[in-house]
C-alpha positions as a printed NumPy array, in Angstrom:
array([[ -23.055,  -92.441,   39.228],
       [ -20.506,  -91.762,   36.49 ],
       [ -17.545,  -94.156,   36.441],
       [ -14.229,  -92.443,   35.754],
       [ -12.167,  -94.833,   33.625],
       [  -8.477,  -94.802,   32.704],
       [  -7.317,  -97.029,   29.822],
       [  -3.692,  -98.226,   29.794],
       [  -2.339, -100.224,   26.828],
       [   0.818,  -99.862,   24.749],
       [  -1.072, -100.459,   21.484],
       [  -2.66 ,  -97.193,   20.273],
       [  -5.184,  -99.112,   18.164],
       [  -6.362, -101.076,   21.194],
       [  -6.668,  -97.876,   23.215],
       [  -8.632,  -96.216,   20.425],
       [ -10.958,  -99.191,   20.123],
       [ -11.588,  -99.372,   23.867],
       [ -12.155,  -95.635,   24.081],
       [ -14.672,  -95.746,   21.241],
       [ -16.434,  -98.764,   22.704],
       [ -16.553,  -97.715,   26.359],
       [ -17.019,  -94.016,   25.72 ],
       [ -20.465,  -94.737,   24.332],
       [ -21.763,  -95.9  ,   27.705],
       [ -23.755,  -93.16 ,   29.422],
       [ -22.368,  -93.933,   32.87 ],
       [ -18.674,  -94.223,   31.869],
       [ -16.342,  -91.271,   31.342],
       [ -12.924,  -91.938,   29.764],
       [ -10.698,  -89.59 ,   31.746],
       [  -7.401,  -90.551,   30.115],
       [  -5.197,  -93.006,   28.216],
       [  -1.743,  -94.315,   29.028],
       [   0.836,  -96.399,   27.162],
       [   2.712,  -98.05 ,   30.049],
       [   2.804,  -98.544,   33.802],
       [   4.632,  -95.294,   34.513],
       [   1.935,  -93.313,   32.738],
       [  -0.729,  -95.3  ,   34.603],
       [   0.718,  -94.153,   37.916],
       [   1.097,  -90.525,   36.863],
       [  -2.349,  -90.323,   35.265],
       [  -4.003,  -91.932,   38.279],
       [  -2.407,  -89.326,   40.512],
       [  -3.708,  -86.487,   38.346],
       [  -7.044,  -87.811,   37.107],
       [  -8.323,  -89.905,   40.038],
       [ -10.082,  -92.649,   38.026],
       [ -12.488,  -95.064,   39.697],
       [ -11.383,  -97.952,   37.46 ],
       [  -8.208,  -98.628,   35.469],
       [  -8.373, -101.005,   32.505],
       [  -4.778, -102.244,   32.453],
       [  -2.815, -104.207,   29.868],
       [  -0.314, -106.582,   31.485],
       [   2.451, -106.785,   28.894],
       [   3.841, -103.329,   28.194],
       [   7.366, -101.918,   27.704],
       [   9.287, -100.133,   30.448],
       [   6.889, -100.611,   33.396],
       [   4.453, -103.488,   32.91 ],
       [   0.883, -103.733,   34.107],
       [   1.761, -105.983,   37.042],
       [   4.124, -103.453,   38.592],
       [   1.637, -100.67 ,   37.902],
       [  -1.175, -102.65 ,   39.529],
       [   0.919, -103.189,   42.661],
       [   1.686,  -99.472,   42.815],
       [  -1.909,  -98.386,   42.285],
       [  -3.431, -100.845,   44.755],
       [  -0.958,  -99.734,   47.422],
       [  -2.408,  -96.232,   47.318],
       [  -4.795,  -95.216,   50.107],
       [  -7.332,  -94.078,   47.489],
       [  -6.655,  -96.982,   45.13 ],
       [  -8.764,  -97.324,   41.983],
       [ -10.109, -100.719,   40.99 ],
       [  -7.951, -102.434,   38.373],
       [  -9.177, -104.756,   35.624],
       [  -6.433, -106.632,   33.797],
       [  -6.51 , -106.859,   30.003],
       [  -4.96 , -110.017,   28.588],
       [  -4.96 , -112.333,   25.588],
       [  -4.588, -115.454,   27.769],
       [  -7.085, -117.376,   29.911],
       [  -4.372, -118.798,   32.161],
       [  -1.31 , -116.64 ,   32.535],
       [   1.058, -116.397,   35.492],
       [   1.189, -112.623,   35.262],
       [  -2.603, -112.415,   35.442],
       [  -2.578, -114.443,   38.652],
       [   0.135, -112.217,   40.114],
       [  -1.92 , -109.156,   39.227],
       [  -4.939, -110.635,   41.024],
       [  -2.795, -111.32 ,   44.078],
       [  -1.622, -107.708,   43.911],
       [  -5.223, -106.547,   44.186],
       [  -6.673, -106.442,   40.678],
       [ -10.433, -106.964,   40.753],
       [ -10.387, -109.396,   37.828],
       [  -9.495, -109.682,   34.184],
       [ -11.074, -109.568,   30.755],
       [  -9.77 , -111.008,   27.518],
       [  -9.055, -108.569,   24.711],
       [ -11.487, -110.397,   22.448],
       [ -14.32 , -110.137,   24.987],
       [ -17.548, -108.749,   23.449],
       [ -17.941, -104.987,   24.029],
       [ -21.061, -105.345,   26.161],
       [ -19.23 , -107.701,   28.524],
       [ -16.293, -105.315,   28.942],
       [ -18.712, -102.503,   29.772],
       [ -20.443, -104.783,   32.276],
       [ -17.073, -105.705,   33.811],
       [ -16.173, -102.047,   34.352],
       [ -19.539, -101.425,   35.974],
       [ -19.202, -104.436,   38.262],
       [ -15.764, -103.608,   39.604],
       [ -16.816,  -99.997,   40.155],
       [ -19.363, -101.337,   42.655],
       [ -16.839, -103.612,   44.343],
       [ -17.731, -106.877,   42.593],
       [ -14.9  , -109.025,   41.182],
       [ -14.826, -110.072,   37.53 ],
       [ -13.568, -113.598,   37.979],
       [ -15.348, -116.918,   38.34 ],
       [ -14.19 , -119.63 ,   40.784],
       [ -13.546, -121.93 ,   37.805],
       [ -11.159, -119.407,   36.246],
       [  -9.45 , -118.918,   39.617],
       [  -8.785, -122.663,   39.84 ],
       [  -7.488, -122.707,   36.259],
       [  -5.035, -119.928,   37.044],
       [  -3.923, -121.592,   40.269],
       [  -3.313, -124.903,   38.48 ],
       [  -1.378, -123.1  ,   35.747],
       [   1.282, -121.917,   38.198],
       [   1.077, -124.699,   40.784],
       [   4.45 , -126.097,   39.793],
       [   6.25 , -122.843,   40.537],
       [   4.411, -122.088,   43.774],
       [   6.286, -122.154,   47.111],
       [   5.879, -125.503,   48.945],
       [   4.768, -123.742,   52.112],
       [   1.991, -121.726,   50.45 ],
       [  -0.871, -123.89 ,   51.843],
       [   0.536, -123.71 ,   55.346],
       [   0.995, -119.967,   55.206],
       [  -2.531, -119.518,   53.849],
       [  -3.987, -121.685,   56.608],
       [  -2.071, -119.744,   59.226],
       [  -3.491, -116.464,   57.953],
       [  -7.031, -117.796,   57.794],
       [  -6.536, -119.228,   61.279],
       [  -6.522, -115.672,   62.641],
       [ -10.184, -115.331,   61.683],
       [ -13.122, -116.145,   63.928],
       [ -15.018, -119.323,   63.011],
       [ -17.9  , -117.442,   61.398],
       [ -15.476, -115.313,   59.408],
       [ -13.742, -118.44 ,   58.096],
       [ -17.097, -119.836,   56.991],
       [ -17.809, -116.629,   55.099],
       [ -14.307, -116.673,   53.589],
       [ -14.817, -120.208,   52.257],
       [ -18.176, -119.2  ,   50.774],
       [ -16.505, -116.239,   49.074],
       [ -13.888, -118.658,   47.739],
       [ -16.656, -120.703,   46.179],
       [ -17.845, -117.619,   44.321],
       [ -21.075, -117.172,   46.284],
       [ -22.775, -113.784,   46.366],
       [ -23.589, -112.03 ,   49.635],
       [ -27.217, -113.111,   49.299],
       [ -26.216, -116.748,   48.743],
       [ -23.862, -116.656,   51.724],
       [ -26.584, -115.138,   53.891],
       [ -29.025, -117.885,   52.936],
       [ -26.588, -120.768,   53.449],
       [ -25.165, -119.494,   56.742],
       [ -28.467, -118.171,   58.123],
       [ -27.476, -114.555,   58.55 ],
       [ -28.541, -111.244,   57.046],
       [ -26.887, -109.717,   53.994],
       [ -25.636, -106.7  ,   56.025],
       [ -24.024, -109.15 ,   58.462],
       [ -22.282, -110.925,   55.566],
       [ -20.989, -107.582,   54.305],
       [ -19.67 , -106.804,   57.782],
       [ -17.87 , -110.15 ,   57.955],
       [ -16.319, -109.627,   54.502],
       [ -15.088, -106.167,   55.522],
       [ -13.557, -107.594,   58.696],
       [ -11.88 , -110.412,   56.77 ],
       [ -10.321, -107.926,   54.346],
       [  -9.115, -105.731,   57.205],
       [  -7.723, -108.584,   59.332],
       [  -5.875, -110.227,   56.45 ],
       [  -4.723, -107.025,   54.777],
       [  -6.468, -107.897,   51.51 ],
       [  -7.967, -105.591,   48.896],
       [ -10.97 , -107.474,   47.553],
       [ -12.982, -110.697,   47.378],
       [ -10.749, -112.158,   44.667],
       [  -7.816, -112.181,   47.074],
       [  -9.965, -113.888,   49.721],
       [ -10.862, -116.565,   47.167],
       [  -7.211, -117.088,   46.201],
       [  -6.16 , -117.401,   49.855],
       [  -8.916, -119.939,   50.589],
       [  -7.867, -121.88 ,   47.498],
       [  -4.222, -121.818,   48.613],
       [  -5.258, -123.223,   51.997],
       [  -7.081, -126.138,   50.376],
       [ -10.317, -125.301,   52.145],
       [ -12.506, -125.529,   49.047],
       [ -11.691, -129.205,   48.647],
       [ -12.348, -129.918,   52.31 ],
       [ -15.825, -128.444,   52.127],
       [ -15.402, -126.545,   55.364],
       [ -13.088, -124.076,   57.037],
       [ -10.96 , -125.517,   59.78 ]])
């Protein structure tokens, strides 16, 4: 499988470096480059990339707005956020909008290539520890009713689905969830798909953020 990749960054040197670095991978094809969010939308429409590597801070239309637009599409590409910060409010907002994860601009080339490959297969590029760091970073500006709203949404799930959601929030793989909850991996995948559909979410990162909002990770069990 060849991964069609679109690179969006307002710095031409960064774009050139990423193109040189990622273009050397046999399974990655650089289909285009953009300098802001408007170009990201237009190029995605024309080029149909599988993955978009998106800078957050750009002039005119930023990466956050572009991510929201792209992930709202019926044939949405996966989005990986490029940033210079470990804990940044805009990164968290991009993840809530449906980005599959983020990579720092000083990440080693092999890790960026691996990140693109992972999100192309539906795996998030974000550890539970980083999720908690991001959540803590913006906790002071979060709505007071966020935990209640998150619990209400998760309350629409069946008990088994909530158990799977909490395991996803802890960063467990499908195989680890299957082993801990005594079910098959295909059954776990089915539950994850149902959770995404019922809650109107795009990926496992958003499940993890919702579970974190609800406070279920600290409780140790869905309720």
